[in-house]
Amino acid sequence: MTTNADERKVLEAVPTGLFIGGTWRPAENGATTPVEDPATGAVLTEVADASPADGMDALAAAHAAQPGIAALPPRQRSEILYRAYQLLHERADDLALLMTLEMGKPLAEAKGEVVYASEFLRWFAEEAVRIEGGYQVAPNGLTRFLTIRQPVGVCVFVTPWNFPLAMGTRKIAPAVAAGCASLIKPAPQTPLTMLAFAQVLADAGLPDGALNVINATDAGAVIEPIIRDGRARKISFTGSTPVGKKLLEQAADKVLRTSLELGGNASFIVLDDADVDAAVEGAMVAKMRNMGEACTAANRFYVQRGVVEEFTSKLAERMGALKVGRGTEDGVHVGPLIDAKSRDKVTDLVADAVANGASVALGGTAHDGPGYFYPPTVLTDVPANSRLNHEEIFGPVAPITVVDSESAALDAANATEFGLVNYVYTRDLNRALRIAENLESGMIGLNTGLVSNPAAPFGGVKESGLGREGGRIGIDEFLETKYVAIGYSG
């Protein structure tokens, strides 16, 4: 368990201004906004609240820095990222505590996120020196083709509150590797982790202006002018589908390159030949990681009739054994949800399902007292028309629906406008491949509840987004391809 002194020390060390052009400064109008501890409702600290003018200053700083970072040799960009990777590990304890204080996740999970986030830095440090072009002879032999990969230019990043470090490094690392300057707007609920990370990159030697951080509560007023200005050439957003659609419309004005990682409605399919114990283990990861506050969280459980009783019983037992509390306390597995609005939404979704005929096998009632806690909950016989089957839960609720066949499970899983990830448990290889090929999502967890990996391409189809982050193709989102035709006379 951490002490009050530990928490004060970490909070006092975090810069709370805007980071523009390599300098920490207040908002131009002096505005600040509070950062809340979701476990208690208490205010942790105040941070600068950017105005549209601050946003344009950040854009100007990134634009001024763009030629310099693009001209840095790939090895130098690689070494900056690798030094940042090392610094994250050196400061892991403080960063994890900071993340737990502002976001609520248990300290052990926060430390896991620091490691996960750092791997994007290491991965793209390695990719920075592997950006390749090409040379070929034209089919008619009269010209030669030279292909060059160049940075796309200034990037605008908007990140969510649920993974305040990893969602930043997943965007910033490939941008730096490709030679792109950027500005980032973290979520107003969790700005502290990104502010601390900006200092990490500065300490690692990133040139001034190559990363700018602007916390803003009025995101639309700050970000839209930046998008429509024309100096930025790419936007990458992780968050809700409605906001992503609005940003996509705005990006069309200047034809910005766009990467969107949007909402999810992941199904978790357990077929009658599955290893039920393994499926329960996978469900605990896919559902309970980050208190269920993840776009990859299992949202709908479709379990074949022959194993539904065993699966439900074992899942409820495992989820019921989890300790709920403030993430800084020893032995806590489930922290609070991010705010009152999120807790109220989860409460309403569960109430709607029960009103429509679902049964409560575990939990189902919000905790009294301070903080935004909601207990691990398992529902059975969840009807198809319940809101739980159509809306992203973002909480520790597992709604189970019985299916009678593989085809019924597949049809139910695909009956959504989202397509980020699905999970499938079966021991039949042919069945696994058949379902994986027919599920409409960008990622599949086959006999595993965890798909996120910096070395793999992360992203969805349908209304779950555009583009991919991570993996070998992750850097492609930050590179333009230039073709040079060379006359050849032999």
Short mmCIF file of C-alpha atoms in Angstrom, two decimals:
data_model
loop_
_atom_site.label_atom_id
_atom_site.label_comp_id
_atom_site.label_asym_id
_atom_site.label_seq_id
_atom_site.Cartn_x
_atom_site.Cartn_y
_atom_site.Cartn_z
CA MET A 1 0.00 0.00 0.00
CA THR A 2 1.25 3.48 -0.81
CA THR A 3 1.35 6.29 1.72
CA ASN A 4 -0.01 9.82 1.50
CA ALA A 5 3.58 11.02 1.35
CA ASP A 6 4.26 8.77 -1.66
CA GLU A 7 1.23 10.17 -3.44
CA ARG A 8 2.08 13.79 -2.68
CA LYS A 9 5.65 13.30 -3.89
CA VAL A 10 4.51 11.86 -7.22
CA LEU A 11 1.88 14.54 -7.75
CA GLU A 12 4.23 17.39 -6.88
CA ALA A 13 6.80 16.12 -9.41
CA VAL A 14 4.43 16.27 -12.37
CA PRO A 15 4.49 19.40 -14.54
CA THR A 16 0.96 20.80 -14.73
CA GLY A 17 1.32 23.31 -17.55
CA LEU A 18 1.08 23.05 -21.32
CA PHE A 19 4.19 21.68 -23.04
CA ILE A 20 4.73 23.79 -26.15
CA GLY A 21 7.98 24.17 -28.07
CA GLY A 22 9.94 22.43 -25.34
CA THR A 23 8.73 24.81 -22.62
CA TRP A 24 6.24 24.36 -19.80
CA ARG A 25 3.81 27.28 -19.66
CA PRO A 26 0.36 28.17 -18.33
CA ALA A 27 -2.69 28.49 -20.56
CA GLU A 28 -2.81 31.89 -22.27
CA ASN A 29 -5.89 32.87 -20.27
CA GLY A 30 -4.60 31.33 -17.04
CA ALA A 31 -7.36 28.70 -17.03
CA THR A 32 -6.93 25.47 -15.09
CA THR A 33 -9.03 22.37 -14.60
CA PRO A 34 -9.10 19.85 -11.73
CA VAL A 35 -7.95 16.24 -11.99
CA GLU A 36 -10.01 13.93 -9.80
CA ASP A 37 -9.23 10.70 -7.98
CA PRO A 38 -12.08 8.41 -9.12
CA ALA A 39 -11.67 6.25 -6.03
CA THR A 40 -12.52 9.10 -3.67
CA GLY A 41 -13.88 11.99 -5.72
CA ALA A 42 -11.14 14.21 -4.26
CA VAL A 43 -9.20 16.66 -6.42
CA LEU A 44 -5.60 15.56 -6.92
CA THR A 45 -4.28 18.73 -8.57
CA GLU A 46 -5.09 21.36 -11.18
CA VAL A 47 -3.61 21.44 -14.67
CA ALA A 48 -3.56 24.10 -17.38
CA ASP A 49 -6.67 24.14 -19.59
CA ALA A 50 -5.72 25.09 -23.13
CA SER A 51 -7.58 27.62 -25.21
CA PRO A 52 -7.86 27.59 -29.03
CA ALA A 53 -4.98 30.08 -29.11
CA ASP A 54 -2.83 27.65 -27.10
CA GLY A 55 -3.71 24.93 -29.58
CA MET A 56 -2.54 27.07 -32.48
CA ASP A 57 0.70 27.82 -30.61
CA ALA A 58 1.27 24.07 -30.25
CA LEU A 59 0.61 23.58 -33.95
CA ALA A 60 3.06 26.36 -34.82
CA ALA A 61 5.70 24.77 -32.59
CA ALA A 62 5.23 21.36 -34.19
CA HIS A 63 5.31 22.88 -37.67
CA ALA A 64 8.55 24.71 -36.87
CA ALA A 65 10.09 21.51 -35.49
CA GLN A 66 9.04 19.32 -38.42
CA PRO A 67 12.03 19.96 -40.74
CA GLY A 68 14.46 19.28 -37.94
CA ILE A 69 13.07 15.95 -36.80
CA ALA A 70 12.58 14.83 -40.40
CA ALA A 71 16.25 15.54 -41.06
CA LEU A 72 17.50 13.60 -38.03
CA PRO A 73 19.26 10.41 -39.11
CA PRO A 74 17.11 7.34 -38.44
CA ARG A 75 19.64 6.05 -35.93
CA GLN A 76 19.32 9.22 -33.85
CA ARG A 77 15.53 8.98 -33.82
CA SER A 78 15.89 5.33 -32.83
CA GLU A 79 18.24 6.18 -29.96
CA ILE A 80 15.87 8.85 -28.61
CA LEU A 81 13.08 6.28 -28.46
CA TYR A 82 15.31 3.69 -26.85
CA ARG A 83 16.46 6.17 -24.18
CA ALA A 84 12.80 6.95 -23.49
CA TYR A 85 12.14 3.21 -23.18
CA GLN A 86 14.88 2.96 -20.57
CA LEU A 87 13.63 6.00 -18.67
CA LEU A 88 10.11 4.57 -18.51
CA HIS A 89 11.49 1.51 -16.76
CA GLU A 90 13.57 3.64 -14.40
CA ARG A 91 10.49 5.71 -13.48
CA ALA A 92 7.99 2.87 -13.64
CA ASP A 93 6.93 2.98 -9.99
CA ASP A 94 6.19 6.70 -10.00
CA LEU A 95 4.40 6.56 -13.36
CA ALA A 96 2.28 3.62 -12.24
CA LEU A 97 1.26 5.34 -9.03
CA LEU A 98 0.41 8.50 -10.94
CA MET A 99 -1.73 6.50 -13.36
CA THR A 100 -3.56 4.74 -10.53
CA LEU A 101 -4.29 8.02 -8.79
CA GLU A 102 -5.88 9.71 -11.80
CA MET A 103 -7.42 6.71 -13.58
CA GLY A 104 -8.20 4.26 -10.78
CA LYS A 105 -6.77 1.00 -12.08
CA PRO A 106 -5.01 -1.22 -9.52
CA LEU A 107 -1.33 -0.49 -9.08
CA ALA A 108 -0.30 -3.88 -10.49
CA GLU A 109 -2.24 -3.17 -13.68
CA ALA A 110 -0.74 0.31 -13.90
CA LYS A 111 2.75 -1.16 -13.69
CA GLY A 112 1.77 -3.59 -16.42
CA GLU A 113 0.68 -0.67 -18.59
CA VAL A 114 4.03 1.06 -18.12
CA VAL A 115 5.75 -2.07 -19.44
CA TYR A 116 3.24 -2.38 -22.30
CA ALA A 117 3.63 1.30 -23.20
CA SER A 118 7.40 1.08 -23.14
CA GLU A 119 7.36 -1.75 -25.67
CA PHE A 120 5.96 0.62 -28.31
CA LEU A 121 9.04 2.76 -27.78
CA ARG A 122 11.36 -0.21 -28.15
CA TRP A 123 9.49 -1.66 -31.13
CA PHE A 124 9.50 1.58 -33.11
CA ALA A 125 13.08 2.35 -32.09
CA GLU A 126 13.88 -0.80 -34.02
CA GLU A 127 11.57 0.11 -36.93
CA ALA A 128 13.06 3.61 -37.33
CA VAL A 129 16.19 2.20 -38.97
CA ARG A 130 14.25 -0.16 -41.25
CA ILE A 131 12.28 2.37 -43.33
CA GLU A 132 12.92 1.21 -46.87
CA GLY A 133 12.37 2.49 -50.39
CA GLY A 134 12.91 0.77 -53.72
CA TYR A 135 14.50 0.84 -57.15
CA GLN A 136 13.30 -0.98 -60.24
CA VAL A 137 13.48 -1.03 -64.00
CA ALA A 138 10.34 0.06 -65.84
CA PRO A 139 8.71 -2.73 -67.84
CA ASN A 140 9.67 -1.05 -71.11
CA GLY A 141 13.24 -0.47 -69.93
CA LEU A 142 13.16 3.27 -70.73
CA THR A 143 13.00 4.61 -67.18
CA ARG A 144 13.97 3.65 -63.67
CA PHE A 145 11.62 3.92 -60.70
CA LEU A 146 12.96 5.26 -57.40
CA THR A 147 10.60 4.92 -54.43
CA ILE A 148 11.21 7.06 -51.34
CA ARG A 149 9.46 6.86 -47.95
CA GLN A 150 9.18 10.25 -46.22
CA PRO A 151 7.46 11.49 -43.03
CA VAL A 152 3.85 12.51 -43.54
CA GLY A 153 4.38 15.71 -41.54
CA VAL A 154 2.88 17.23 -38.41
CA CYS A 155 0.54 14.83 -36.58
CA VAL A 156 -2.35 15.57 -34.23
CA PHE A 157 -3.11 12.96 -31.58
CA VAL A 158 -6.19 12.71 -29.37
CA THR A 159 -6.04 9.97 -26.74
CA PRO A 160 -8.52 8.44 -24.24
CA TRP A 161 -8.41 8.16 -20.47
CA ASN A 162 -8.45 4.38 -20.07
CA PHE A 163 -4.82 3.69 -21.02
CA PRO A 164 -3.28 7.13 -20.51
CA LEU A 165 0.31 6.07 -21.21
CA ALA A 166 0.03 3.24 -23.73
CA MET A 167 -2.39 5.07 -26.02
CA GLY A 168 0.13 7.90 -26.18
CA THR A 169 3.24 5.83 -26.85
CA ARG A 170 1.35 3.80 -29.48
CA LYS A 171 1.00 7.02 -31.50
CA ILE A 172 4.04 9.06 -30.52
CA ALA A 173 6.62 6.28 -30.98
CA PRO A 174 5.92 5.60 -34.69
CA ALA A 175 5.66 9.34 -35.33
CA VAL A 176 9.12 9.94 -33.91
CA ALA A 177 10.49 6.88 -35.70
CA ALA A 178 9.15 8.18 -39.03
CA GLY A 179 10.38 11.72 -38.44
CA CYS A 180 7.07 13.46 -37.65
CA ALA A 181 6.54 16.27 -35.14
CA SER A 182 3.28 16.11 -33.23
CA LEU A 183 0.92 17.61 -30.73
CA ILE A 184 -1.22 15.51 -28.41
CA LYS A 185 -4.36 16.24 -26.45
CA PRO A 186 -4.79 13.74 -23.62
CA ALA A 187 -8.17 13.06 -22.06
CA PRO A 188 -9.07 15.70 -19.43
CA GLN A 189 -9.74 12.97 -16.85
CA THR A 190 -6.16 11.66 -17.06
CA PRO A 191 -3.70 14.30 -18.29
CA LEU A 192 -1.02 13.77 -15.64
CA THR A 193 0.47 10.59 -17.07
CA MET A 194 0.97 12.17 -20.49
CA LEU A 195 2.47 15.31 -18.96
CA ALA A 196 4.95 13.11 -17.10
CA PHE A 197 5.72 11.23 -20.32
CA ALA A 198 6.41 14.48 -22.17
CA GLN A 199 9.14 15.14 -19.63
CA VAL A 200 10.49 11.63 -20.23
CA LEU A 201 10.85 12.33 -23.96
CA ALA A 202 12.44 15.70 -23.30
CA ASP A 203 14.94 14.03 -20.98
CA ALA A 204 15.59 11.41 -23.69
CA GLY A 205 16.68 14.15 -26.08
CA LEU A 206 13.64 14.70 -28.29
CA PRO A 207 14.09 18.09 -29.99
CA ASP A 208 12.03 21.00 -28.72
CA GLY A 209 8.66 21.21 -30.45
CA ALA A 210 8.76 17.64 -31.76
CA LEU A 211 6.10 16.79 -29.14
CA ASN A 212 3.65 19.30 -27.71
CA VAL A 213 1.04 18.49 -25.05
CA ILE A 214 -2.15 20.51 -24.68
CA ASN A 215 -4.68 19.44 -22.11
CA ALA A 216 -8.08 20.93 -22.91
CA THR A 217 -11.56 20.42 -21.53
CA ASP A 218 -13.19 21.94 -24.64
CA ALA A 219 -11.59 19.55 -27.08
CA GLY A 220 -13.70 20.53 -30.07
CA ALA A 221 -12.90 24.23 -29.80
CA VAL A 222 -9.17 23.51 -29.55
CA ILE A 223 -8.74 20.66 -32.03
CA GLU A 224 -11.01 21.69 -34.90
CA PRO A 225 -9.05 24.85 -35.83
CA ILE A 226 -5.85 22.80 -35.80
CA ILE A 227 -7.33 20.23 -38.17
CA ARG A 228 -8.69 22.88 -40.53
CA ASP A 229 -5.49 24.97 -40.53
CA GLY A 230 -3.61 22.92 -43.11
CA ARG A 231 -0.21 22.73 -41.41
CA ALA A 232 -1.07 19.40 -39.77
CA ARG A 233 -1.05 16.48 -42.19
CA LYS A 234 -2.33 13.61 -40.07
CA ILE A 235 -4.73 12.99 -37.21
CA SER A 236 -4.84 9.86 -35.07
CA PHE A 237 -7.70 9.43 -32.61
CA THR A 238 -8.63 6.75 -30.12
CA GLY A 239 -12.08 7.07 -28.60
CA SER A 240 -15.77 6.85 -29.32
CA THR A 241 -17.24 6.29 -32.78
CA PRO A 242 -19.42 9.45 -32.74
CA VAL A 243 -16.41 11.67 -32.00
CA GLY A 244 -14.32 9.76 -34.56
CA LYS A 245 -16.93 10.43 -37.25
CA LYS A 246 -16.90 14.13 -36.45
CA LEU A 247 -13.09 14.27 -36.67
CA LEU A 248 -13.21 12.36 -39.95
CA GLU A 249 -15.55 15.00 -41.39
CA GLN A 250 -13.24 17.77 -40.23
CA ALA A 251 -10.14 16.00 -41.57
CA ALA A 252 -11.75 15.83 -45.01
CA ASP A 253 -11.51 19.62 -45.28
CA LYS A 254 -7.72 19.45 -45.74
CA VAL A 255 -7.59 15.77 -46.74
CA LEU A 256 -5.58 14.76 -43.69
CA ARG A 257 -4.27 11.25 -43.32
CA THR A 258 -6.52 9.68 -40.70
CA SER A 259 -6.16 6.83 -38.23
CA LEU A 260 -9.16 6.06 -36.05
CA GLU A 261 -9.42 3.43 -33.32
CA LEU A 262 -13.05 3.66 -32.30
CA GLY A 263 -15.68 1.81 -30.31
CA GLY A 264 -15.94 -1.92 -29.86
CA ASN A 265 -18.65 -4.47 -29.11
CA ALA A 266 -16.54 -7.60 -28.76
CA SER A 267 -18.19 -10.98 -28.59
CA PHE A 268 -16.73 -13.82 -26.53
CA ILE A 269 -17.80 -17.14 -28.05
CA VAL A 270 -17.49 -20.38 -26.09
CA LEU A 271 -18.38 -23.44 -28.14
CA ASP A 272 -19.32 -26.82 -26.74
CA ASP A 273 -15.93 -28.39 -27.50
CA ALA A 274 -13.99 -25.63 -25.72
CA ASP A 275 -11.71 -26.11 -22.74
CA VAL A 276 -14.06 -24.42 -20.28
CA ASP A 277 -11.39 -23.70 -17.69
CA ALA A 278 -9.22 -22.04 -20.33
CA ALA A 279 -12.24 -20.07 -21.56
CA VAL A 280 -12.90 -18.80 -18.04
CA GLU A 281 -9.26 -17.73 -17.71
CA GLY A 282 -9.49 -15.94 -21.03
CA ALA A 283 -12.76 -14.31 -20.05
CA MET A 284 -11.19 -12.94 -16.88
CA VAL A 285 -8.58 -11.17 -19.01
CA ALA A 286 -10.89 -10.08 -21.81
CA LYS A 287 -13.58 -8.82 -19.43
CA MET A 288 -11.84 -7.69 -16.26
CA ARG A 289 -8.62 -6.13 -17.54
CA ASN A 290 -8.79 -2.43 -16.67
CA MET A 291 -12.17 -2.98 -14.91
CA GLY A 292 -13.69 -3.70 -18.32
CA GLU A 293 -12.89 -0.14 -19.41
CA ALA A 294 -11.24 -1.11 -22.69
CA CYS A 295 -12.33 -1.06 -26.31
CA THR A 296 -11.12 -4.65 -26.54
CA ALA A 297 -13.15 -5.78 -23.51
CA ALA A 298 -15.48 -8.72 -24.05
CA ASN A 299 -18.90 -7.12 -24.30
CA ARG A 300 -21.23 -10.00 -25.24
CA PHE A 301 -20.79 -13.62 -24.17
CA TYR A 302 -22.31 -16.24 -26.48
CA VAL A 303 -21.98 -19.65 -24.88
CA GLN A 304 -23.18 -22.89 -26.43
CA ARG A 305 -25.88 -24.63 -24.43
CA GLY A 306 -23.84 -27.73 -23.59
CA VAL A 307 -21.26 -25.76 -21.55
CA VAL A 308 -23.16 -22.66 -20.48
CA GLU A 309 -23.94 -23.84 -16.95
CA GLU A 310 -20.34 -24.82 -16.20
CA PHE A 311 -18.92 -21.68 -17.78
CA THR A 312 -21.34 -19.37 -15.98
CA SER A 313 -20.76 -20.99 -12.60
CA LYS A 314 -16.97 -20.87 -12.88
CA LEU A 315 -16.90 -17.32 -14.25
CA ALA A 316 -19.16 -16.03 -11.48
CA GLU A 317 -16.99 -17.76 -8.88
CA ARG A 318 -13.81 -16.20 -10.27
CA MET A 319 -15.27 -12.73 -10.67
CA GLY A 320 -16.89 -12.89 -7.25
CA ALA A 321 -13.50 -13.52 -5.64
CA LEU A 322 -12.06 -10.26 -6.92
CA LYS A 323 -11.40 -7.56 -4.34
CA VAL A 324 -12.85 -4.12 -5.14
CA GLY A 325 -11.18 -1.00 -3.78
CA ARG A 326 -8.86 1.93 -4.32
CA GLY A 327 -6.11 0.85 -6.68
CA THR A 328 -3.35 1.82 -4.24
CA GLU A 329 -4.52 -0.70 -1.63
CA ASP A 330 -2.90 -4.12 -1.30
CA GLY A 331 -4.69 -7.01 -2.95
CA VAL A 332 -7.17 -4.92 -4.95
CA HIS A 333 -8.14 -6.36 -8.34
CA VAL A 334 -10.93 -3.98 -9.37
CA GLY A 335 -10.67 -0.22 -9.03
CA PRO A 336 -13.34 2.42 -9.59
CA LEU A 337 -14.81 3.41 -12.92
CA ILE A 338 -13.50 6.69 -14.26
CA ASP A 339 -16.37 8.97 -13.20
CA ALA A 340 -19.98 9.18 -12.09
CA LYS A 341 -21.25 9.30 -15.67
CA SER A 342 -19.57 6.00 -16.48
CA ARG A 343 -20.89 4.32 -13.33
CA ASP A 344 -24.40 5.58 -14.04
CA LYS A 345 -24.24 4.21 -17.59
CA VAL A 346 -23.22 0.75 -16.37
CA THR A 347 -25.99 0.85 -13.76
CA ASP A 348 -28.56 1.75 -16.41
CA LEU A 349 -27.37 -0.97 -18.80
CA VAL A 350 -27.69 -3.65 -16.14
CA ALA A 351 -31.12 -2.38 -15.06
CA ASP A 352 -32.31 -2.45 -18.67
CA ALA A 353 -31.15 -6.04 -19.15
CA VAL A 354 -32.82 -7.21 -15.93
CA ALA A 355 -36.03 -5.41 -16.85
CA ASN A 356 -36.02 -7.27 -20.14
CA GLY A 357 -35.63 -10.69 -18.50
CA ALA A 358 -31.96 -11.18 -17.65
CA SER A 359 -31.05 -12.84 -14.34
CA VAL A 360 -28.32 -11.65 -11.98
CA ALA A 361 -25.82 -14.38 -11.13
CA LEU A 362 -23.37 -12.01 -9.44
CA GLY A 363 -23.30 -8.35 -8.43
CA GLY A 364 -25.66 -6.02 -10.23
CA THR A 365 -25.83 -3.18 -7.70
CA ALA A 366 -23.52 -0.17 -7.46
CA HIS A 367 -21.56 0.28 -4.23
CA ASP A 368 -22.53 2.97 -1.75
CA GLY A 369 -20.00 5.47 -0.48
CA PRO A 370 -17.34 7.64 -2.11
CA GLY A 371 -15.76 6.82 -5.44
CA TYR A 372 -17.22 5.43 -8.65
CA PHE A 373 -17.16 1.73 -7.90
CA TYR A 374 -19.24 -0.94 -9.58
CA PRO A 375 -18.90 -4.60 -8.56
CA PRO A 376 -18.02 -7.47 -10.90
CA THR A 377 -21.34 -8.59 -12.35
CA VAL A 378 -22.51 -11.66 -14.27
CA LEU A 379 -25.90 -11.73 -15.98
CA THR A 380 -27.54 -14.76 -17.60
CA ASP A 381 -30.32 -15.22 -20.14
CA VAL A 382 -29.59 -11.76 -21.53
CA PRO A 383 -32.12 -11.03 -24.31
CA ALA A 384 -30.91 -9.99 -27.74
CA ASN A 385 -32.74 -6.67 -27.59
CA SER A 386 -31.09 -5.50 -24.36
CA ARG A 387 -28.86 -2.44 -24.55
CA LEU A 388 -25.99 -4.53 -23.18
CA ASN A 389 -25.83 -6.31 -26.52
CA HIS A 390 -25.70 -3.12 -28.54
CA GLU A 391 -23.75 -0.57 -26.49
CA GLU A 392 -20.17 -0.65 -25.26
CA ILE A 393 -20.39 -1.41 -21.55
CA PHE A 394 -17.01 -0.12 -20.35
CA GLY A 395 -17.45 -1.76 -16.98
CA PRO A 396 -17.04 -5.09 -15.15
CA VAL A 397 -20.26 -6.69 -16.44
CA ALA A 398 -20.38 -10.05 -18.26
CA PRO A 399 -23.74 -10.62 -20.02
CA ILE A 400 -24.20 -14.26 -21.06
CA THR A 401 -26.54 -15.41 -23.80
CA VAL A 402 -27.12 -19.08 -24.67
CA VAL A 403 -26.67 -20.15 -28.30
CA ASP A 404 -27.51 -23.53 -29.80
CA SER A 405 -25.03 -23.70 -32.67
CA GLU A 406 -21.84 -22.37 -34.14
CA SER A 407 -23.76 -20.53 -36.83
CA ALA A 408 -26.02 -18.86 -34.27
CA ALA A 409 -22.98 -17.64 -32.36
CA LEU A 410 -21.40 -16.31 -35.55
CA ASP A 411 -24.56 -14.52 -36.64
CA ALA A 412 -24.98 -12.93 -33.20
CA ALA A 413 -21.34 -11.84 -33.07
CA ASN A 414 -21.57 -10.13 -36.47
CA ALA A 415 -24.90 -8.42 -35.71
CA THR A 416 -23.28 -5.10 -34.81
CA GLU A 417 -21.98 -2.03 -36.58
CA PHE A 418 -18.67 -2.48 -34.74
CA GLY A 419 -15.80 -4.73 -35.73
CA LEU A 420 -12.77 -4.29 -33.50
CA VAL A 421 -12.15 -7.69 -31.89
CA ASN A 422 -13.88 -10.99 -31.14
CA TYR A 423 -12.83 -13.92 -28.97
CA VAL A 424 -13.44 -17.60 -29.74
CA TYR A 425 -12.83 -20.72 -27.67
CA THR A 426 -12.86 -24.10 -29.41
CA ARG A 427 -10.49 -27.09 -29.63
CA ASP A 428 -11.43 -27.89 -33.24
CA LEU A 429 -8.89 -26.37 -35.65
CA ASN A 430 -11.17 -26.41 -38.68
CA ARG A 431 -13.95 -24.83 -36.68
CA ALA A 432 -11.57 -22.18 -35.34
CA LEU A 433 -10.35 -21.22 -38.80
CA ARG A 434 -13.85 -21.21 -40.22
CA ILE A 435 -15.13 -18.87 -37.53
CA ALA A 436 -12.04 -16.63 -37.60
CA GLU A 437 -12.40 -16.15 -41.35
CA ASN A 438 -16.09 -15.25 -41.03
CA LEU A 439 -16.04 -12.98 -38.01
CA GLU A 440 -16.29 -9.33 -39.08
CA SER A 441 -13.53 -7.76 -37.00
CA GLY A 442 -9.99 -6.56 -37.39
CA MET A 443 -8.67 -8.83 -34.64
CA ILE A 444 -9.51 -12.28 -33.28
CA GLY A 445 -8.49 -13.75 -29.95
CA LEU A 446 -8.44 -17.49 -30.62
CA ASN A 447 -8.25 -19.38 -27.33
CA THR A 448 -6.77 -16.26 -25.72
CA GLY A 449 -8.32 -13.28 -23.99
CA LEU A 450 -5.52 -10.85 -24.87
CA VAL A 451 -4.86 -9.50 -28.37
CA SER A 452 -3.00 -6.25 -27.66
CA ASN A 453 0.69 -6.44 -28.52
CA PRO A 454 3.02 -3.70 -29.82
CA ALA A 455 4.39 -6.11 -32.42
CA ALA A 456 0.93 -6.81 -33.89
CA PRO A 457 -1.33 -4.60 -36.06
CA PHE A 458 -4.11 -3.24 -33.84
CA GLY A 459 -7.31 -1.93 -35.40
CA GLY A 460 -10.85 -2.66 -36.52
CA VAL A 461 -13.26 -2.72 -39.43
CA LYS A 462 -16.74 -1.29 -40.00
CA GLU A 463 -17.43 1.50 -37.50
CA SER A 464 -14.54 0.48 -35.26
CA GLY A 465 -12.06 2.53 -37.21
CA LEU A 466 -9.51 3.07 -39.95
CA GLY A 467 -5.86 2.09 -40.13
CA ARG A 468 -3.64 0.01 -37.88
CA GLU A 469 -1.37 0.80 -34.94
CA GLY A 470 1.61 -1.33 -33.98
CA GLY A 471 3.32 -4.12 -35.83
CA ARG A 472 5.49 -3.73 -38.91
CA ILE A 473 2.76 -1.82 -40.73
CA GLY A 474 2.23 0.61 -37.85
CA ILE A 475 4.91 2.98 -39.12
CA ASP A 476 3.32 3.07 -42.59
CA GLU A 477 0.56 5.30 -41.19
CA PHE A 478 3.22 8.01 -40.69
CA LEU A 479 4.99 7.74 -44.05
CA GLU A 480 4.23 9.03 -47.53
CA THR A 481 5.50 7.22 -50.61
CA LYS A 482 7.20 9.37 -53.25
CA TYR A 483 7.95 7.99 -56.72
CA VAL A 484 10.73 9.44 -58.86
CA ALA A 485 10.84 8.53 -62.56
CA ILE A 486 14.41 8.59 -63.88
CA GLY A 487 15.03 8.82 -67.60
CA TYR A 488 17.42 6.15 -68.86
CA SER A 489 19.18 6.08 -72.19
CA GLY A 490 21.37 3.05 -71.66
#
